[in-house]
C-alpha cells in the first residue's frame, strides 16, 4: 500500500523531491521493534460540564478526536506535519474552532494523518507517544514550530536524506528524529530519548498509521489539509473555506428554531 500522498505545498525541496518516497516502507516494520503498547482506547475521564475541549478520544484507526463524540457537527482534518498550509490552518482555526466551537460541544474535531514523506511518519509516531489526552498539545507544538525545524532541511544534503530510505524503517525514523532534533523537542513533555525510540519502534502505532492511510484512500483525500464534514469530503483546504462550510451547516441546524 502506498503510504504517502501529495500536499498543496508541493515538494519539500528539489533534493528531497527527487527521492522515492514510497521506498520508505519497502521493508515494512523491522523485526527488532520494541514490545508494542496496547492500542489506545477512548479515555475514561469526563469533560467538565459545558466544556468538551478537554475530551480526547482515540478512534478505531488511531486518529484523535477532540470534543463531544456526539456533537451535531463532525469534522475530520487530514494533516501532514510538513505541510505549511496545515500549520497555517492550525494557527487560524485554534481560537474559533478548538477554543470556542469544540468546548461548547457544537463541533467535534478529528485529526487523521495523511503521510506524504518520512518526516511526517516520524512526527506522527512521536505525537502518539504518551498520554492520549495530551495528543493535541504535541500535535499543535510540532505545527507551531514547523518553520524552525523544517529550516534544518536546507542543511541536510541529499546523501544524508537518502539514508532515510535505506535499511530498517525504525532506524530511519530515529535518524530523522536526530537530524531534526526531535528528541530535544519531546523532552519537555517528559519523554526521554529512550522513550521516544520505544515509541518510534512501536509496531501497533505503526499499524494504526497504516489504517489511517486506508481511511484517507476511502474518503478520497489527496492533499493537505483536507476536510470531511459530516462524512462529506469538502473542496476546501483552509480555515476560510471550512469556517464558511461550518456556518452554513449551523445555520441549517438552527432553521425553524425560535
mmCIF file of C-alpha atoms in Angstrom:
data_model
loop_
_atom_site.group_PDB
_atom_site.id
_atom_site.type_symbol
_atom_site.label_atom_id
_atom_site.label_comp_id
_atom_site.label_asym_id
_atom_site.label_seq_id
_atom_site.Cartn_x
_atom_site.Cartn_y
_atom_site.Cartn_z
ATOM 1 C CA UNK A 1 0.000 0.000 0.000
ATOM 2 C CA UNK A 2 1.289 3.459 -0.872
ATOM 3 C CA UNK A 3 1.566 5.303 2.416
ATOM 4 C CA UNK A 4 2.388 8.790 1.227
ATOM 5 C CA UNK A 5 0.292 11.339 -0.649
ATOM 6 C CA UNK A 6 0.552 14.782 -2.177
ATOM 7 C CA UNK A 7 0.335 18.151 -0.480
ATOM 8 C CA UNK A 8 -0.842 21.503 -1.768
ATOM 9 C CA UNK A 9 2.634 22.696 -0.797
ATOM 10 C CA UNK A 10 4.270 20.565 -3.451
ATOM 11 C CA UNK A 11 7.766 19.146 -2.977
ATOM 12 C CA UNK A 12 9.736 19.763 0.174
ATOM 13 C CA UNK A 13 12.630 20.871 -1.988
ATOM 14 C CA UNK A 14 14.397 19.806 -5.143
ATOM 15 C CA UNK A 15 16.689 17.360 -3.390
ATOM 16 C CA UNK A 16 14.020 15.910 -1.168
ATOM 17 C CA UNK A 17 11.522 15.666 -4.007
ATOM 18 C CA UNK A 18 13.862 13.559 -6.149
ATOM 19 C CA UNK A 19 13.804 10.702 -3.646
ATOM 20 C CA UNK A 20 11.399 7.795 -3.988
ATOM 21 C CA UNK A 21 9.076 8.372 -1.037
ATOM 22 C CA UNK A 22 7.335 5.034 -1.369
ATOM 23 C CA UNK A 23 10.657 3.260 -0.809
ATOM 24 C CA UNK A 24 10.446 4.135 2.871
ATOM 25 C CA UNK A 25 8.065 1.275 3.523
ATOM 26 C CA UNK A 26 9.616 -1.353 1.281
ATOM 27 C CA UNK A 27 10.995 -3.352 4.176
ATOM 28 C CA UNK A 28 7.957 -2.926 6.401
ATOM 29 C CA UNK A 29 8.186 -2.766 10.168
ATOM 30 C CA UNK A 30 11.536 -4.018 11.431
ATOM 31 C CA UNK A 31 11.666 -7.357 13.222
ATOM 32 C CA UNK A 32 13.604 -5.802 16.084
ATOM 33 C CA UNK A 33 10.828 -3.465 17.134
ATOM 34 C CA UNK A 34 10.240 -2.984 20.827
ATOM 35 C CA UNK A 35 7.209 -4.547 22.532
ATOM 36 C CA UNK A 36 4.121 -2.809 21.283
ATOM 37 C CA UNK A 37 1.996 -0.681 23.527
ATOM 38 C CA UNK A 38 -1.626 -1.691 23.860
ATOM 39 C CA UNK A 39 -3.776 0.129 21.296
ATOM 40 C CA UNK A 40 -5.085 3.320 22.829
ATOM 41 C CA UNK A 41 -8.700 3.262 23.931
ATOM 42 C CA UNK A 42 -11.173 6.066 24.490
ATOM 43 C CA UNK A 43 -10.219 7.927 27.676
ATOM 44 C CA UNK A 44 -12.240 7.223 30.782
ATOM 45 C CA UNK A 45 -12.238 10.798 32.079
ATOM 46 C CA UNK A 46 -15.277 13.004 31.588
ATOM 47 C CA UNK A 47 -15.228 16.535 30.279
ATOM 48 C CA UNK A 48 -16.106 19.330 32.662
ATOM 49 C CA UNK A 49 -19.774 20.410 32.431
ATOM 50 C CA UNK A 50 -20.177 22.773 29.496
ATOM 51 C CA UNK A 51 -16.606 22.246 28.300
ATOM 52 C CA UNK A 52 -15.862 19.481 25.802
ATOM 53 C CA UNK A 53 -12.500 20.979 24.903
ATOM 54 C CA UNK A 54 -10.596 18.657 27.226
ATOM 55 C CA UNK A 55 -12.022 15.367 25.993
ATOM 56 C CA UNK A 56 -9.786 13.396 23.621
ATOM 57 C CA UNK A 57 -10.985 10.116 22.122
ATOM 58 C CA UNK A 58 -8.818 7.740 20.115
ATOM 59 C CA UNK A 59 -10.783 6.338 17.188
ATOM 60 C CA UNK A 60 -10.615 2.842 15.707
ATOM 61 C CA UNK A 61 -7.896 3.791 13.196
ATOM 62 C CA UNK A 62 -5.795 5.638 15.772
ATOM 63 C CA UNK A 63 -6.971 9.137 14.860
ATOM 64 C CA UNK A 64 -7.584 11.597 17.694
ATOM 65 C CA UNK A 65 -10.937 13.311 18.251
ATOM 66 C CA UNK A 66 -11.231 16.477 20.327
ATOM 67 C CA UNK A 67 -14.637 17.254 21.764
ATOM 68 C CA UNK A 68 -18.062 15.736 22.165
ATOM 69 C CA UNK A 69 -18.176 12.401 20.278
ATOM 70 C CA UNK A 70 -21.913 13.018 19.744
ATOM 71 C CA UNK A 71 -21.533 16.622 18.580
ATOM 72 C CA UNK A 72 -24.061 17.547 15.867
ATOM 73 C CA UNK A 73 -21.185 18.558 13.590
ATOM 74 C CA UNK A 74 -18.252 16.228 12.960
ATOM 75 C CA UNK A 75 -15.079 17.453 11.236
ATOM 76 C CA UNK A 76 -12.043 15.409 10.244
ATOM 77 C CA UNK A 77 -8.831 17.157 9.236
ATOM 78 C CA UNK A 78 -6.321 15.211 7.135
ATOM 79 C CA UNK A 79 -2.961 16.644 8.086
ATOM 80 C CA UNK A 80 0.686 16.475 7.042
ATOM 81 C CA UNK A 81 3.184 17.856 9.539
ATOM 82 C CA UNK A 82 5.451 19.136 6.752
ATOM 83 C CA UNK A 83 2.607 20.993 5.008
ATOM 84 C CA UNK A 84 2.818 24.774 5.624
ATOM 85 C CA UNK A 85 -0.899 25.118 4.841
ATOM 86 C CA UNK A 86 -1.635 22.726 7.720
ATOM 87 C CA UNK A 87 0.418 24.839 10.107
ATOM 88 C CA UNK A 88 -1.373 27.970 8.912
ATOM 89 C CA UNK A 89 -4.779 26.316 9.339
ATOM 90 C CA UNK A 90 -3.973 25.286 12.903
ATOM 91 C CA UNK A 91 -2.912 28.828 13.790
ATOM 92 C CA UNK A 92 -6.013 30.429 12.239
ATOM 93 C CA UNK A 93 -8.562 27.919 13.498
ATOM 94 C CA UNK A 94 -7.329 27.432 17.062
ATOM 95 C CA UNK A 95 -9.395 30.160 18.747
ATOM 96 C CA UNK A 96 -12.691 29.911 16.814
ATOM 97 C CA UNK A 97 -12.679 26.141 16.418
ATOM 98 C CA UNK A 98 -10.708 24.409 19.161
ATOM 99 C CA UNK A 99 -11.235 27.048 21.853
ATOM 100 C CA UNK A 100 -14.842 28.033 21.055
ATOM 101 C CA UNK A 101 -16.926 25.620 18.981
ATOM 102 C CA UNK A 102 -15.386 22.404 20.309
ATOM 103 C CA UNK A 103 -15.618 23.273 24.044
ATOM 104 C CA UNK A 104 -19.302 24.161 23.611
ATOM 105 C CA UNK A 105 -19.996 20.715 22.182
ATOM 106 C CA UNK A 106 -21.086 22.130 18.818
ATOM 107 C CA UNK A 107 -18.256 20.535 16.845
ATOM 108 C CA UNK A 108 -16.002 17.503 17.301
ATOM 109 C CA UNK A 109 -12.632 17.755 15.550
ATOM 110 C CA UNK A 110 -10.719 14.640 14.492
ATOM 111 C CA UNK A 111 -7.126 14.690 13.251
ATOM 112 C CA UNK A 112 -6.065 11.936 10.835
ATOM 113 C CA UNK A 113 -2.563 11.664 9.379
ATOM 114 C CA UNK A 114 -2.140 11.926 5.619
ATOM 115 C CA UNK A 115 1.501 10.890 5.294
ATOM 116 C CA UNK A 116 3.495 12.431 2.446
ATOM 117 C CA UNK A 117 7.073 11.678 3.447
ATOM 118 C CA UNK A 118 9.258 10.058 6.123
ATOM 119 C CA UNK A 119 9.338 13.213 8.235
ATOM 120 C CA UNK A 120 5.552 13.087 8.532
ATOM 121 C CA UNK A 121 5.812 9.445 9.537
ATOM 122 C CA UNK A 122 8.382 10.130 12.248
ATOM 123 C CA UNK A 123 6.418 13.004 13.765
ATOM 124 C CA UNK A 124 3.185 11.008 13.628
ATOM 125 C CA UNK A 125 4.850 8.283 15.677
ATOM 126 C CA UNK A 126 6.056 10.877 18.215
ATOM 127 C CA UNK A 127 2.732 12.712 18.578
ATOM 128 C CA UNK A 128 1.137 9.446 19.688
ATOM 129 C CA UNK A 129 3.912 8.945 22.261
ATOM 130 C CA UNK A 130 2.431 9.320 25.725
ATOM 131 C CA UNK A 131 -0.953 10.086 27.236
ATOM 132 C CA UNK A 132 -3.624 10.353 24.504
ATOM 133 C CA UNK A 133 -5.186 13.268 26.418
ATOM 134 C CA UNK A 134 -2.078 15.321 25.576
ATOM 135 C CA UNK A 135 -2.034 14.437 21.877
ATOM 136 C CA UNK A 136 -3.230 17.875 20.769
ATOM 137 C CA UNK A 137 -0.516 19.556 22.846
ATOM 138 C CA UNK A 138 2.112 17.586 20.935
ATOM 139 C CA UNK A 139 0.276 17.954 17.602
ATOM 140 C CA UNK A 140 -0.046 21.734 17.887
ATOM 141 C CA UNK A 141 3.555 22.131 19.069
ATOM 142 C CA UNK A 142 5.023 20.420 16.003
ATOM 143 C CA UNK A 143 2.908 22.555 13.674
ATOM 144 C CA UNK A 144 3.547 25.789 15.586
ATOM 145 C CA UNK A 145 7.325 25.301 15.285
ATOM 146 C CA UNK A 146 7.277 23.901 11.754
ATOM 147 C CA UNK A 147 9.243 26.776 10.248
ATOM 148 C CA UNK A 148 12.023 26.234 12.799
ATOM 149 C CA UNK A 149 12.610 22.505 12.405
ATOM 150 C CA UNK A 150 11.843 22.464 8.674
ATOM 151 C CA UNK A 151 14.626 25.006 8.180
ATOM 152 C CA UNK A 152 17.047 22.233 9.093
ATOM 153 C CA UNK A 153 16.136 20.511 5.823
ATOM 154 C CA UNK A 154 18.249 23.084 3.985
ATOM 155 C CA UNK A 155 21.329 21.985 5.929
ATOM 156 C CA UNK A 156 20.925 18.281 5.132
ATOM 157 C CA UNK A 157 22.493 17.128 1.881
ATOM 158 C CA UNK A 158 20.984 14.599 -0.473
ATOM 159 C CA UNK A 159 23.341 11.873 0.756
ATOM 160 C CA UNK A 160 22.028 12.382 4.283
ATOM 161 C CA UNK A 161 18.415 12.370 3.104
ATOM 162 C CA UNK A 162 18.937 9.151 1.165
ATOM 163 C CA UNK A 163 19.704 7.408 4.447
ATOM 164 C CA UNK A 164 16.060 7.990 5.409
ATOM 165 C CA UNK A 165 15.166 5.392 2.754
ATOM 166 C CA UNK A 166 17.786 2.719 3.414
ATOM 167 C CA UNK A 167 17.686 -0.151 5.901
ATOM 168 C CA UNK A 168 15.437 -0.821 8.870
ATOM 169 C CA UNK A 169 12.466 1.536 8.967
ATOM 170 C CA UNK A 170 12.726 2.276 12.678
ATOM 171 C CA UNK A 171 16.428 3.089 12.257
ATOM 172 C CA UNK A 172 15.477 5.531 9.525
ATOM 173 C CA UNK A 173 12.945 7.266 11.762
ATOM 174 C CA UNK A 174 15.484 7.510 14.580
ATOM 175 C CA UNK A 175 17.899 9.138 12.135
ATOM 176 C CA UNK A 176 15.241 11.670 11.137
ATOM 177 C CA UNK A 177 14.453 12.380 14.787
ATOM 178 C CA UNK A 178 18.154 13.079 15.368
ATOM 179 C CA UNK A 179 18.577 15.132 12.175
ATOM 180 C CA UNK A 180 15.681 17.441 13.107
ATOM 181 C CA UNK A 181 16.433 17.400 16.853
ATOM 182 C CA UNK A 182 13.009 15.992 17.673
ATOM 183 C CA UNK A 183 14.442 14.308 20.767
ATOM 184 C CA UNK A 184 15.007 17.720 22.329
ATOM 185 C CA UNK A 185 11.547 18.802 21.297
ATOM 186 C CA UNK A 186 9.744 15.965 23.103
ATOM 187 C CA UNK A 187 11.947 16.123 26.218
ATOM 188 C CA UNK A 188 9.884 18.906 27.913
ATOM 189 C CA UNK A 189 6.872 16.586 27.740
ATOM 190 C CA UNK A 190 8.670 14.076 29.925
ATOM 191 C CA UNK A 191 9.681 11.835 27.013
ATOM 192 C CA UNK A 192 13.303 10.724 27.257
ATOM 193 C CA UNK A 193 15.447 9.779 24.267
ATOM 194 C CA UNK A 194 14.972 6.099 25.106
ATOM 195 C CA UNK A 195 11.204 6.502 25.481
ATOM 196 C CA UNK A 196 10.978 8.334 22.150
ATOM 197 C CA UNK A 197 12.846 5.454 20.498
ATOM 198 C CA UNK A 198 10.451 2.985 22.065
ATOM 199 C CA UNK A 199 7.532 4.920 20.585
ATOM 200 C CA UNK A 200 9.238 5.025 17.185
ATOM 201 C CA UNK A 201 9.682 1.244 17.391
ATOM 202 C CA UNK A 202 6.027 0.642 18.266
ATOM 203 C CA UNK A 203 4.514 -1.833 15.791
ATOM 204 C CA UNK A 204 0.963 -1.212 16.993
ATOM 205 C CA UNK A 205 1.248 2.559 16.472
ATOM 206 C CA UNK A 206 2.735 1.979 13.003
ATOM 207 C CA UNK A 207 -0.178 -0.336 12.129
ATOM 208 C CA UNK A 208 -2.636 2.378 13.197
ATOM 209 C CA UNK A 209 -0.965 4.838 10.827
ATOM 210 C CA UNK A 210 -1.389 2.308 8.033
ATOM 211 C CA UNK A 211 -5.081 2.123 8.922
ATOM 212 C CA UNK A 212 -5.311 5.895 8.719
ATOM 213 C CA UNK A 213 -3.905 5.794 5.178
ATOM 214 C CA UNK A 214 -6.736 3.407 4.293
ATOM 215 C CA UNK A 215 -9.155 5.964 5.740
ATOM 216 C CA UNK A 216 -7.512 8.629 3.577
ATOM 217 C CA UNK A 217 -7.961 6.478 0.475
ATOM 218 C CA UNK A 218 -11.546 5.594 1.366
ATOM 219 C CA UNK A 219 -12.660 9.236 1.560
ATOM 220 C CA UNK A 220 -10.589 10.261 -1.471
ATOM 221 C CA UNK A 221 -8.407 12.889 0.218
ATOM 222 C CA UNK A 222 -5.329 13.634 -1.901
ATOM 223 C CA UNK A 223 -3.978 16.902 -0.475
ATOM 224 C CA UNK A 224 -3.358 18.572 2.847
ATOM 225 C CA UNK A 225 -5.099 19.921 4.676
ATOM 226 C CA UNK A 226 -8.335 18.292 3.541
ATOM 227 C CA UNK A 227 -11.572 18.180 5.498
ATOM 228 C CA UNK A 228 -14.525 15.865 5.842
ATOM 229 C CA UNK A 229 -17.661 17.490 7.244
ATOM 230 C CA UNK A 230 -20.288 15.043 8.488
ATOM 231 C CA UNK A 231 -18.991 12.325 6.175
ATOM 232 C CA UNK A 232 -18.571 14.512 3.061
ATOM 233 C CA UNK A 233 -15.179 15.474 1.635
ATOM 234 C CA UNK A 234 -15.123 19.235 1.124
ATOM 235 C CA UNK A 235 -13.472 21.051 -1.757
ATOM 236 C CA UNK A 236 -11.787 23.494 0.643
ATOM 237 C CA UNK A 237 -8.296 23.470 2.086
ATOM 238 C CA UNK A 238 -8.101 26.330 4.583
ATOM 239 C CA UNK A 239 -9.856 27.830 7.579
ATOM 240 C CA UNK A 240 -11.760 30.374 5.473
ATOM 241 C CA UNK A 241 -13.358 27.600 3.440
ATOM 242 C CA UNK A 242 -14.040 25.326 6.398
ATOM 243 C CA UNK A 243 -15.469 28.123 8.558
ATOM 244 C CA UNK A 244 -17.893 29.030 5.769
ATOM 245 C CA UNK A 245 -18.998 25.402 5.479
ATOM 246 C CA UNK A 246 -19.448 25.239 9.263
ATOM 247 C CA UNK A 247 -21.529 28.443 9.217
ATOM 248 C CA UNK A 248 -23.828 27.020 6.543
ATOM 249 C CA UNK A 249 -24.173 23.771 8.496
ATOM 250 C CA UNK A 250 -25.000 25.521 11.758
ATOM 251 C CA UNK A 251 -27.490 27.817 10.046
ATOM 252 C CA UNK A 252 -29.309 24.788 8.650
ATOM 253 C CA UNK A 253 -29.407 23.244 12.144
ATOM 254 C CA UNK A 254 -30.992 26.412 13.571
ATOM 255 C CA UNK A 255 -33.544 26.691 10.774
ATOM 256 C CA UNK A 256 -37.058 26.595 12.128
ATOM 257 C CA UNK A 257 -35.998 27.107 15.732
ATOM 258 C CA UNK A 258 -37.136 30.059 17.803
#
